[in-house]
Amino acid sequence: MTAQTFDAKEIERRMQGAIASLKQHLNGLRTGRANPNLLDPIQVDAYGQKLPISQLGTVTVPEPRMISVQVWDRSMLQAVERAIRDSNLGINPLVDGLIIRLRMPDTTEERRKDLVKTAHKYTEEARVAVRNVRRDGMELLKKLEKDHKISEDEHRKHSAKVQELTDKLIKDVDGVLTAKEAEIMQV
């Protein structure tokens, strides 16, 4: 979206980015069920830089309540284990050869409620991001009309399109939250 033209596809792309970010944040929430995405935010000090675990080994889910990480380079085994231990996930890694096993503990009712609160916080951030994109689009339309680059009718038509997109994507955000809440609250 440049300063001179209105592009509904660009607005939709930016709004979709907020949903993608929300999904990434929600994947990082530990729900009691093993999910390889849980390890995505963990960075390991390796080879003089910080790398995600997925670049140092294969992350799999061999059982519903276990994640295993098969580290490719034996010299990185302790660094990966330390990074997982220091990540505040509340998971104790067990080293077995070149494989690190992470058994997912049962979550308490109180912990599940805290996770739902965190999911709501992430969701509200996504809603705000979608609304900010909407605001940017509406401001651009006002400017274009003021500068006589679009007519009042075009402004109304595009504004309705932006609002329609916003409503649809806010509904999508709420759907993602509902699905994650159901996953968290399952015993």
mmCIF file with all atom_site columns, C-alpha atoms in Angstrom:
data_model
loop_
_atom_site.group_PDB
_atom_site.id
_atom_site.type_symbol
_atom_site.label_atom_id
_atom_site.label_alt_id
_atom_site.label_comp_id
_atom_site.label_asym_id
_atom_site.label_entity_id
_atom_site.label_seq_id
_atom_site.pdbx_PDB_ins_code
_atom_site.Cartn_x
_atom_site.Cartn_y
_atom_site.Cartn_z
_atom_site.occupancy
_atom_site.B_iso_or_equiv
_atom_site.pdbx_formal_charge
_atom_site.auth_seq_id
_atom_site.auth_comp_id
_atom_site.auth_asym_id
_atom_site.auth_atom_id
_atom_site.pdbx_PDB_model_num
ATOM 1   C CA . MET A 1 1   ? 0.000   0.000   0.000  1.00 0.00 ? 1   MET A CA 1
ATOM 2   C CA . THR A 1 2   ? 1.740   3.163   -1.184 1.00 0.00 ? 2   THR A CA 1
ATOM 3   C CA . ALA A 1 3   ? 0.834   6.689   -0.235 1.00 0.00 ? 3   ALA A CA 1
ATOM 4   C CA . GLN A 1 4   ? -0.800  7.218   -3.635 1.00 0.00 ? 4   GLN A CA 1
ATOM 5   C CA . THR A 1 5   ? -3.001  4.164   -4.156 1.00 0.00 ? 5   THR A CA 1
ATOM 6   C CA . PHE A 1 6   ? -5.441  2.007   -2.237 1.00 0.00 ? 6   PHE A CA 1
ATOM 7   C CA . ASP A 1 7   ? -4.884  -1.765  -2.374 1.00 0.00 ? 7   ASP A CA 1
ATOM 8   C CA . ALA A 1 8   ? -7.434  -3.960  -0.579 1.00 0.00 ? 8   ALA A CA 1
ATOM 9   C CA . LYS A 1 9   ? -5.231  -7.029  -1.098 1.00 0.00 ? 9   LYS A CA 1
ATOM 10  C CA . GLU A 1 10  ? -2.384  -5.342  0.787  1.00 0.00 ? 10  GLU A CA 1
ATOM 11  C CA . ILE A 1 11  ? -4.707  -4.516  3.673  1.00 0.00 ? 11  ILE A CA 1
ATOM 12  C CA . GLU A 1 12  ? -5.949  -8.113  3.749  1.00 0.00 ? 12  GLU A CA 1
ATOM 13  C CA . ARG A 1 13  ? -2.353  -9.409  3.641  1.00 0.00 ? 13  ARG A CA 1
ATOM 14  C CA . ARG A 1 14  ? -1.419  -7.250  6.639  1.00 0.00 ? 14  ARG A CA 1
ATOM 15  C CA . MET A 1 15  ? -4.514  -8.399  8.552  1.00 0.00 ? 15  MET A CA 1
ATOM 16  C CA . GLN A 1 16  ? -3.712  -12.044 7.732  1.00 0.00 ? 16  GLN A CA 1
ATOM 17  C CA . GLY A 1 17  ? -0.239  -11.399 9.150  1.00 0.00 ? 17  GLY A CA 1
ATOM 18  C CA . ALA A 1 18  ? -1.839  -10.588 12.509 1.00 0.00 ? 18  ALA A CA 1
ATOM 19  C CA . ILE A 1 19  ? -3.667  -13.937 12.442 1.00 0.00 ? 19  ILE A CA 1
ATOM 20  C CA . ALA A 1 20  ? -0.484  -15.801 11.499 1.00 0.00 ? 20  ALA A CA 1
ATOM 21  C CA . SER A 1 21  ? 1.321   -14.146 14.404 1.00 0.00 ? 21  SER A CA 1
ATOM 22  C CA . LEU A 1 22  ? -1.536  -15.098 16.759 1.00 0.00 ? 22  LEU A CA 1
ATOM 23  C CA . LYS A 1 23  ? -1.366  -18.729 15.646 1.00 0.00 ? 23  LYS A CA 1
ATOM 24  C CA . GLN A 1 24  ? 2.383   -18.769 16.216 1.00 0.00 ? 24  GLN A CA 1
ATOM 25  C CA . HIS A 1 25  ? 1.957   -17.352 19.749 1.00 0.00 ? 25  HIS A CA 1
ATOM 26  C CA . LEU A 1 26  ? -0.816  -19.825 20.564 1.00 0.00 ? 26  LEU A CA 1
ATOM 27  C CA . ASN A 1 27  ? 1.257   -22.767 19.299 1.00 0.00 ? 27  ASN A CA 1
ATOM 28  C CA . GLY A 1 28  ? 3.803   -21.872 21.962 1.00 0.00 ? 28  GLY A CA 1
ATOM 29  C CA . LEU A 1 29  ? 1.292   -22.423 24.775 1.00 0.00 ? 29  LEU A CA 1
ATOM 30  C CA . ARG A 1 30  ? 1.779   -25.754 26.530 1.00 0.00 ? 30  ARG A CA 1
ATOM 31  C CA . THR A 1 31  ? -1.573  -27.506 26.604 1.00 0.00 ? 31  THR A CA 1
ATOM 32  C CA . GLY A 1 32  ? -0.581  -30.876 28.058 1.00 0.00 ? 32  GLY A CA 1
ATOM 33  C CA . ARG A 1 33  ? -0.586  -32.391 24.596 1.00 0.00 ? 33  ARG A CA 1
ATOM 34  C CA . ALA A 1 34  ? 2.754   -32.697 22.814 1.00 0.00 ? 34  ALA A CA 1
ATOM 35  C CA . ASN A 1 35  ? 3.220   -30.184 20.010 1.00 0.00 ? 35  ASN A CA 1
ATOM 36  C CA . PRO A 1 36  ? 6.568   -29.744 18.227 1.00 0.00 ? 36  PRO A CA 1
ATOM 37  C CA . ASN A 1 37  ? 5.814   -26.020 17.774 1.00 0.00 ? 37  ASN A CA 1
ATOM 38  C CA . LEU A 1 38  ? 6.194   -25.649 21.531 1.00 0.00 ? 38  LEU A CA 1
ATOM 39  C CA . LEU A 1 39  ? 9.965   -25.554 21.025 1.00 0.00 ? 39  LEU A CA 1
ATOM 40  C CA . ASP A 1 40  ? 9.910   -22.935 18.222 1.00 0.00 ? 40  ASP A CA 1
ATOM 41  C CA . PRO A 1 41  ? 10.595  -19.891 20.423 1.00 0.00 ? 41  PRO A CA 1
ATOM 42  C CA . ILE A 1 42  ? 13.594  -21.544 22.153 1.00 0.00 ? 42  ILE A CA 1
ATOM 43  C CA . GLN A 1 43  ? 16.951  -20.271 20.921 1.00 0.00 ? 43  GLN A CA 1
ATOM 44  C CA . VAL A 1 44  ? 20.169  -22.274 21.498 1.00 0.00 ? 44  VAL A CA 1
ATOM 45  C CA . ASP A 1 45  ? 23.674  -20.790 21.738 1.00 0.00 ? 45  ASP A CA 1
ATOM 46  C CA . ALA A 1 46  ? 25.331  -22.760 18.952 1.00 0.00 ? 46  ALA A CA 1
ATOM 47  C CA . TYR A 1 47  ? 28.290  -22.091 16.707 1.00 0.00 ? 47  TYR A CA 1
ATOM 48  C CA . GLY A 1 48  ? 28.656  -18.533 18.013 1.00 0.00 ? 48  GLY A CA 1
ATOM 49  C CA . GLN A 1 49  ? 25.034  -17.532 17.352 1.00 0.00 ? 49  GLN A CA 1
ATOM 50  C CA . LYS A 1 50  ? 21.497  -18.173 18.528 1.00 0.00 ? 50  LYS A CA 1
ATOM 51  C CA . LEU A 1 51  ? 19.658  -20.838 16.520 1.00 0.00 ? 51  LEU A CA 1
ATOM 52  C CA . PRO A 1 52  ? 16.214  -22.417 16.874 1.00 0.00 ? 52  PRO A CA 1
ATOM 53  C CA . ILE A 1 53  ? 16.175  -26.060 17.954 1.00 0.00 ? 53  ILE A CA 1
ATOM 54  C CA . SER A 1 54  ? 14.718  -27.077 14.585 1.00 0.00 ? 54  SER A CA 1
ATOM 55  C CA . GLN A 1 55  ? 18.038  -26.075 12.949 1.00 0.00 ? 55  GLN A CA 1
ATOM 56  C CA . LEU A 1 56  ? 20.031  -28.303 15.303 1.00 0.00 ? 56  LEU A CA 1
ATOM 57  C CA . GLY A 1 57  ? 17.973  -31.474 15.248 1.00 0.00 ? 57  GLY A CA 1
ATOM 58  C CA . THR A 1 58  ? 14.787  -33.253 14.278 1.00 0.00 ? 58  THR A CA 1
ATOM 59  C CA . VAL A 1 59  ? 11.762  -32.509 16.471 1.00 0.00 ? 59  VAL A CA 1
ATOM 60  C CA . THR A 1 60  ? 9.086   -35.237 16.514 1.00 0.00 ? 60  THR A CA 1
ATOM 61  C CA . VAL A 1 61  ? 6.085   -36.331 18.575 1.00 0.00 ? 61  VAL A CA 1
ATOM 62  C CA . PRO A 1 62  ? 6.412   -40.114 19.033 1.00 0.00 ? 62  PRO A CA 1
ATOM 63  C CA . GLU A 1 63  ? 3.587   -40.245 21.626 1.00 0.00 ? 63  GLU A CA 1
ATOM 64  C CA . PRO A 1 64  ? 0.689   -37.904 22.464 1.00 0.00 ? 64  PRO A CA 1
ATOM 65  C CA . ARG A 1 65  ? 2.465   -36.684 25.611 1.00 0.00 ? 65  ARG A CA 1
ATOM 66  C CA . MET A 1 66  ? 6.096   -36.699 24.451 1.00 0.00 ? 66  MET A CA 1
ATOM 67  C CA . ILE A 1 67  ? 8.321   -34.617 22.222 1.00 0.00 ? 67  ILE A CA 1
ATOM 68  C CA . SER A 1 68  ? 11.694  -35.947 21.137 1.00 0.00 ? 68  SER A CA 1
ATOM 69  C CA . VAL A 1 69  ? 14.591  -33.969 19.720 1.00 0.00 ? 69  VAL A CA 1
ATOM 70  C CA . GLN A 1 70  ? 17.244  -35.915 17.838 1.00 0.00 ? 70  GLN A CA 1
ATOM 71  C CA . VAL A 1 71  ? 20.279  -33.619 17.853 1.00 0.00 ? 71  VAL A CA 1
ATOM 72  C CA . TRP A 1 72  ? 22.422  -33.964 14.734 1.00 0.00 ? 72  TRP A CA 1
ATOM 73  C CA . ASP A 1 73  ? 25.721  -32.810 16.264 1.00 0.00 ? 73  ASP A CA 1
ATOM 74  C CA . ARG A 1 74  ? 26.743  -34.536 19.502 1.00 0.00 ? 74  ARG A CA 1
ATOM 75  C CA . SER A 1 75  ? 28.642  -31.393 20.628 1.00 0.00 ? 75  SER A CA 1
ATOM 76  C CA . MET A 1 76  ? 25.326  -29.463 20.655 1.00 0.00 ? 76  MET A CA 1
ATOM 77  C CA . LEU A 1 77  ? 23.463  -31.945 22.882 1.00 0.00 ? 77  LEU A CA 1
ATOM 78  C CA . GLN A 1 78  ? 24.171  -30.161 26.174 1.00 0.00 ? 78  GLN A CA 1
ATOM 79  C CA . ALA A 1 79  ? 23.483  -26.710 24.687 1.00 0.00 ? 79  ALA A CA 1
ATOM 80  C CA . VAL A 1 80  ? 20.061  -27.856 23.418 1.00 0.00 ? 80  VAL A CA 1
ATOM 81  C CA . GLU A 1 81  ? 19.260  -29.521 26.752 1.00 0.00 ? 81  GLU A CA 1
ATOM 82  C CA . ARG A 1 82  ? 20.287  -26.371 28.658 1.00 0.00 ? 82  ARG A CA 1
ATOM 83  C CA . ALA A 1 83  ? 18.195  -24.134 26.395 1.00 0.00 ? 83  ALA A CA 1
ATOM 84  C CA . ILE A 1 84  ? 15.104  -26.319 26.951 1.00 0.00 ? 84  ILE A CA 1
ATOM 85  C CA . ARG A 1 85  ? 15.714  -26.429 30.716 1.00 0.00 ? 85  ARG A CA 1
ATOM 86  C CA . ASP A 1 86  ? 16.163  -22.613 30.874 1.00 0.00 ? 86  ASP A CA 1
ATOM 87  C CA . SER A 1 87  ? 13.104  -21.882 28.706 1.00 0.00 ? 87  SER A CA 1
ATOM 88  C CA . ASN A 1 88  ? 10.551  -21.826 31.562 1.00 0.00 ? 88  ASN A CA 1
ATOM 89  C CA . LEU A 1 89  ? 8.335   -24.346 29.765 1.00 0.00 ? 89  LEU A CA 1
ATOM 90  C CA . GLY A 1 90  ? 8.197   -26.439 32.914 1.00 0.00 ? 90  GLY A CA 1
ATOM 91  C CA . ILE A 1 91  ? 9.453   -29.518 31.072 1.00 0.00 ? 91  ILE A CA 1
ATOM 92  C CA . ASN A 1 92  ? 12.396  -31.559 32.300 1.00 0.00 ? 92  ASN A CA 1
ATOM 93  C CA . PRO A 1 93  ? 14.489  -32.894 29.376 1.00 0.00 ? 93  PRO A CA 1
ATOM 94  C CA . LEU A 1 94  ? 15.834  -36.455 29.587 1.00 0.00 ? 94  LEU A CA 1
ATOM 95  C CA . VAL A 1 95  ? 18.914  -37.246 27.484 1.00 0.00 ? 95  VAL A CA 1
ATOM 96  C CA . ASP A 1 96  ? 19.093  -40.688 25.885 1.00 0.00 ? 96  ASP A CA 1
ATOM 97  C CA . GLY A 1 97  ? 22.106  -40.901 23.547 1.00 0.00 ? 97  GLY A CA 1
ATOM 98  C CA . LEU A 1 98  ? 21.593  -38.217 20.878 1.00 0.00 ? 98  LEU A CA 1
ATOM 99  C CA . ILE A 1 99  ? 17.872  -37.958 21.652 1.00 0.00 ? 99  ILE A CA 1
ATOM 100 C CA . ILE A 1 100 ? 16.354  -35.567 24.163 1.00 0.00 ? 100 ILE A CA 1
ATOM 101 C CA . ARG A 1 101 ? 12.930  -36.700 25.387 1.00 0.00 ? 101 ARG A CA 1
ATOM 102 C CA . LEU A 1 102 ? 10.415  -34.221 26.794 1.00 0.00 ? 102 LEU A CA 1
ATOM 103 C CA . ARG A 1 103 ? 7.491   -35.785 28.658 1.00 0.00 ? 103 ARG A CA 1
ATOM 104 C CA . MET A 1 104 ? 4.544   -33.399 28.869 1.00 0.00 ? 104 MET A CA 1
ATOM 105 C CA . PRO A 1 105 ? 3.225   -33.225 32.436 1.00 0.00 ? 105 PRO A CA 1
ATOM 106 C CA . ASP A 1 106 ? -0.492  -33.078 33.137 1.00 0.00 ? 106 ASP A CA 1
ATOM 107 C CA . THR A 1 107 ? -1.732  -29.532 33.500 1.00 0.00 ? 107 THR A CA 1
ATOM 108 C CA . THR A 1 108 ? -3.738  -28.543 36.552 1.00 0.00 ? 108 THR A CA 1
ATOM 109 C CA . GLU A 1 109 ? -7.090  -26.805 36.282 1.00 0.00 ? 109 GLU A CA 1
ATOM 110 C CA . GLU A 1 110 ? -5.507  -23.593 37.569 1.00 0.00 ? 110 GLU A CA 1
ATOM 111 C CA . ARG A 1 111 ? -2.696  -23.801 34.987 1.00 0.00 ? 111 ARG A CA 1
ATOM 112 C CA . ARG A 1 112 ? -5.209  -24.375 32.174 1.00 0.00 ? 112 ARG A CA 1
ATOM 113 C CA . LYS A 1 113 ? -7.151  -21.272 33.274 1.00 0.00 ? 113 LYS A CA 1
ATOM 114 C CA . ASP A 1 114 ? -3.900  -19.270 33.225 1.00 0.00 ? 114 ASP A CA 1
ATOM 115 C CA . LEU A 1 115 ? -3.173  -20.565 29.715 1.00 0.00 ? 115 LEU A CA 1
ATOM 116 C CA . VAL A 1 116 ? -6.661  -19.479 28.589 1.00 0.00 ? 116 VAL A CA 1
ATOM 117 C CA . LYS A 1 117 ? -5.987  -15.982 30.010 1.00 0.00 ? 117 LYS A CA 1
ATOM 118 C CA . THR A 1 118 ? -2.719  -15.853 28.096 1.00 0.00 ? 118 THR A CA 1
ATOM 119 C CA . ALA A 1 119 ? -4.505  -16.990 24.928 1.00 0.00 ? 119 ALA A CA 1
ATOM 120 C CA . HIS A 1 120 ? -7.064  -14.189 25.428 1.00 0.00 ? 120 HIS A CA 1
ATOM 121 C CA . LYS A 1 121 ? -4.215  -11.669 25.799 1.00 0.00 ? 121 LYS A CA 1
ATOM 122 C CA . TYR A 1 122 ? -2.610  -12.824 22.526 1.00 0.00 ? 122 TYR A CA 1
ATOM 123 C CA . THR A 1 123 ? -5.996  -12.730 20.822 1.00 0.00 ? 123 THR A CA 1
ATOM 124 C CA . GLU A 1 124 ? -6.690  -9.174  21.946 1.00 0.00 ? 124 GLU A CA 1
ATOM 125 C CA . GLU A 1 125 ? -3.291  -8.144  20.578 1.00 0.00 ? 125 GLU A CA 1
ATOM 126 C CA . ALA A 1 126 ? -4.252  -9.694  17.231 1.00 0.00 ? 126 ALA A CA 1
ATOM 127 C CA . ARG A 1 127 ? -7.608  -7.873  17.237 1.00 0.00 ? 127 ARG A CA 1
ATOM 128 C CA . VAL A 1 128 ? -5.810  -4.585  17.918 1.00 0.00 ? 128 VAL A CA 1
ATOM 129 C CA . ALA A 1 129 ? -3.365  -5.301  15.082 1.00 0.00 ? 129 ALA A CA 1
ATOM 130 C CA . VAL A 1 130 ? -6.274  -5.965  12.668 1.00 0.00 ? 130 VAL A CA 1
ATOM 131 C CA . ARG A 1 131 ? -8.003  -2.759  13.795 1.00 0.00 ? 131 ARG A CA 1
ATOM 132 C CA . ASN A 1 132 ? -4.770  -0.794  13.329 1.00 0.00 ? 132 ASN A CA 1
ATOM 133 C CA . VAL A 1 133 ? -4.538  -2.016  9.740  1.00 0.00 ? 133 VAL A CA 1
ATOM 134 C CA . ARG A 1 134 ? -8.193  -0.983  9.299  1.00 0.00 ? 134 ARG A CA 1
ATOM 135 C CA . ARG A 1 135 ? -7.396  2.475   10.696 1.00 0.00 ? 135 ARG A CA 1
ATOM 136 C CA . ASP A 1 136 ? -4.419  2.840   8.329  1.00 0.00 ? 136 ASP A CA 1
ATOM 137 C CA . GLY A 1 137 ? -6.614  1.902   5.366  1.00 0.00 ? 137 GLY A CA 1
ATOM 138 C CA . MET A 1 138 ? -9.375  4.325   6.357  1.00 0.00 ? 138 MET A CA 1
ATOM 139 C CA . GLU A 1 139 ? -6.878  7.168   6.865  1.00 0.00 ? 139 GLU A CA 1
ATOM 140 C CA . LEU A 1 140 ? -5.386  6.512   3.438  1.00 0.00 ? 140 LEU A CA 1
ATOM 141 C CA . LEU A 1 141 ? -8.846  6.616   1.872  1.00 0.00 ? 141 LEU A CA 1
ATOM 142 C CA . LYS A 1 142 ? -9.604  9.946   3.588  1.00 0.00 ? 142 LYS A CA 1
ATOM 143 C CA . LYS A 1 143 ? -6.309  11.369  2.357  1.00 0.00 ? 143 LYS A CA 1
ATOM 144 C CA . LEU A 1 144 ? -6.894  10.143  -1.199 1.00 0.00 ? 144 LEU A CA 1
ATOM 145 C CA . GLU A 1 145 ? -10.370 11.697  -1.227 1.00 0.00 ? 145 GLU A CA 1
ATOM 146 C CA . LYS A 1 146 ? -9.077  14.948  0.265  1.00 0.00 ? 146 LYS A CA 1
ATOM 147 C CA . ASP A 1 147 ? -6.347  15.081  -2.404 1.00 0.00 ? 147 ASP A CA 1
ATOM 148 C CA . HIS A 1 148 ? -9.050  14.435  -5.070 1.00 0.00 ? 148 HIS A CA 1
ATOM 149 C CA . LYS A 1 149 ? -7.412  11.160  -6.163 1.00 0.00 ? 149 LYS A CA 1
ATOM 150 C CA . ILE A 1 150 ? -10.623 9.197   -5.535 1.00 0.00 ? 150 ILE A CA 1
ATOM 151 C CA . SER A 1 151 ? -14.254 10.245  -5.503 1.00 0.00 ? 151 SER A CA 1
ATOM 152 C CA . GLU A 1 152 ? -16.540 10.250  -2.477 1.00 0.00 ? 152 GLU A CA 1
ATOM 153 C CA . ASP A 1 153 ? -18.342 7.192   -3.884 1.00 0.00 ? 153 ASP A CA 1
ATOM 154 C CA . GLU A 1 154 ? -15.064 5.300   -4.281 1.00 0.00 ? 154 GLU A CA 1
ATOM 155 C CA . HIS A 1 155 ? -14.144 6.268   -0.734 1.00 0.00 ? 155 HIS A CA 1
ATOM 156 C CA . ARG A 1 156 ? -17.464 4.858   0.552  1.00 0.00 ? 156 ARG A CA 1
ATOM 157 C CA . LYS A 1 157 ? -17.098 1.677   -1.518 1.00 0.00 ? 157 LYS A CA 1
ATOM 158 C CA . HIS A 1 158 ? -13.506 1.035   -0.373 1.00 0.00 ? 158 HIS A CA 1
ATOM 159 C CA . SER A 1 159 ? -14.375 1.905   3.249  1.00 0.00 ? 159 SER A CA 1
ATOM 160 C CA . ALA A 1 160 ? -17.147 -0.682  3.189  1.00 0.00 ? 160 ALA A CA 1
ATOM 161 C CA . LYS A 1 161 ? -14.686 -3.236  1.774  1.00 0.00 ? 161 LYS A CA 1
ATOM 162 C CA . VAL A 1 162 ? -12.137 -2.476  4.523  1.00 0.00 ? 162 VAL A CA 1
ATOM 163 C CA . GLN A 1 163 ? -14.829 -2.781  7.204  1.00 0.00 ? 163 GLN A CA 1
ATOM 164 C CA . GLU A 1 164 ? -16.053 -6.056  5.705  1.00 0.00 ? 164 GLU A CA 1
ATOM 165 C CA . LEU A 1 165 ? -12.483 -7.415  5.718  1.00 0.00 ? 165 LEU A CA 1
ATOM 166 C CA . THR A 1 166 ? -12.014 -6.268  9.317  1.00 0.00 ? 166 THR A CA 1
ATOM 167 C CA . ASP A 1 167 ? -15.218 -7.965  10.474 1.00 0.00 ? 167 ASP A CA 1
ATOM 168 C CA . LYS A 1 168 ? -14.287 -11.204 8.691  1.00 0.00 ? 168 LYS A CA 1
ATOM 169 C CA . LEU A 1 169 ? -10.772 -11.306 10.123 1.00 0.00 ? 169 LEU A CA 1
ATOM 170 C CA . ILE A 1 170 ? -11.877 -10.422 13.666 1.00 0.00 ? 170 ILE A CA 1
ATOM 171 C CA . LYS A 1 171 ? -14.308 -13.358 13.373 1.00 0.00 ? 171 LYS A CA 1
ATOM 172 C CA . ASP A 1 172 ? -11.391 -15.560 12.207 1.00 0.00 ? 172 ASP A CA 1
ATOM 173 C CA . VAL A 1 173 ? -9.306  -14.410 15.197 1.00 0.00 ? 173 VAL A CA 1
ATOM 174 C CA . ASP A 1 174 ? -12.165 -15.328 17.541 1.00 0.00 ? 174 ASP A CA 1
ATOM 175 C CA . GLY A 1 175 ? -12.449 -18.743 15.862 1.00 0.00 ? 175 GLY A CA 1
ATOM 176 C CA . VAL A 1 176 ? -8.740  -19.413 16.429 1.00 0.00 ? 176 VAL A CA 1
ATOM 177 C CA . LEU A 1 177 ? -9.182  -18.491 20.113 1.00 0.00 ? 177 LEU A CA 1
ATOM 178 C CA . THR A 1 178 ? -12.227 -20.746 20.510 1.00 0.00 ? 178 THR A CA 1
ATOM 179 C CA . ALA A 1 179 ? -10.333 -23.712 19.059 1.00 0.00 ? 179 ALA A CA 1
ATOM 180 C CA . LYS A 1 180 ? -7.313  -23.085 21.296 1.00 0.00 ? 180 LYS A CA 1
ATOM 181 C CA . GLU A 1 181 ? -9.515  -22.699 24.410 1.00 0.00 ? 181 GLU A CA 1
ATOM 182 C CA . ALA A 1 182 ? -11.141 -26.065 23.671 1.00 0.00 ? 182 ALA A CA 1
ATOM 183 C CA . GLU A 1 183 ? -7.697  -27.662 23.237 1.00 0.00 ? 183 GLU A CA 1
ATOM 184 C CA . ILE A 1 184 ? -6.403  -26.156 26.501 1.00 0.00 ? 184 ILE A CA 1
ATOM 185 C CA . MET A 1 185 ? -9.428  -27.108 28.600 1.00 0.00 ? 185 MET A CA 1
ATOM 186 C CA . GLN A 1 186 ? -9.479  -30.750 27.438 1.00 0.00 ? 186 GLN A CA 1
ATOM 187 C CA . VAL A 1 187 ? -8.438  -33.018 30.260 1.00 0.00 ? 187 VAL A CA 1
#
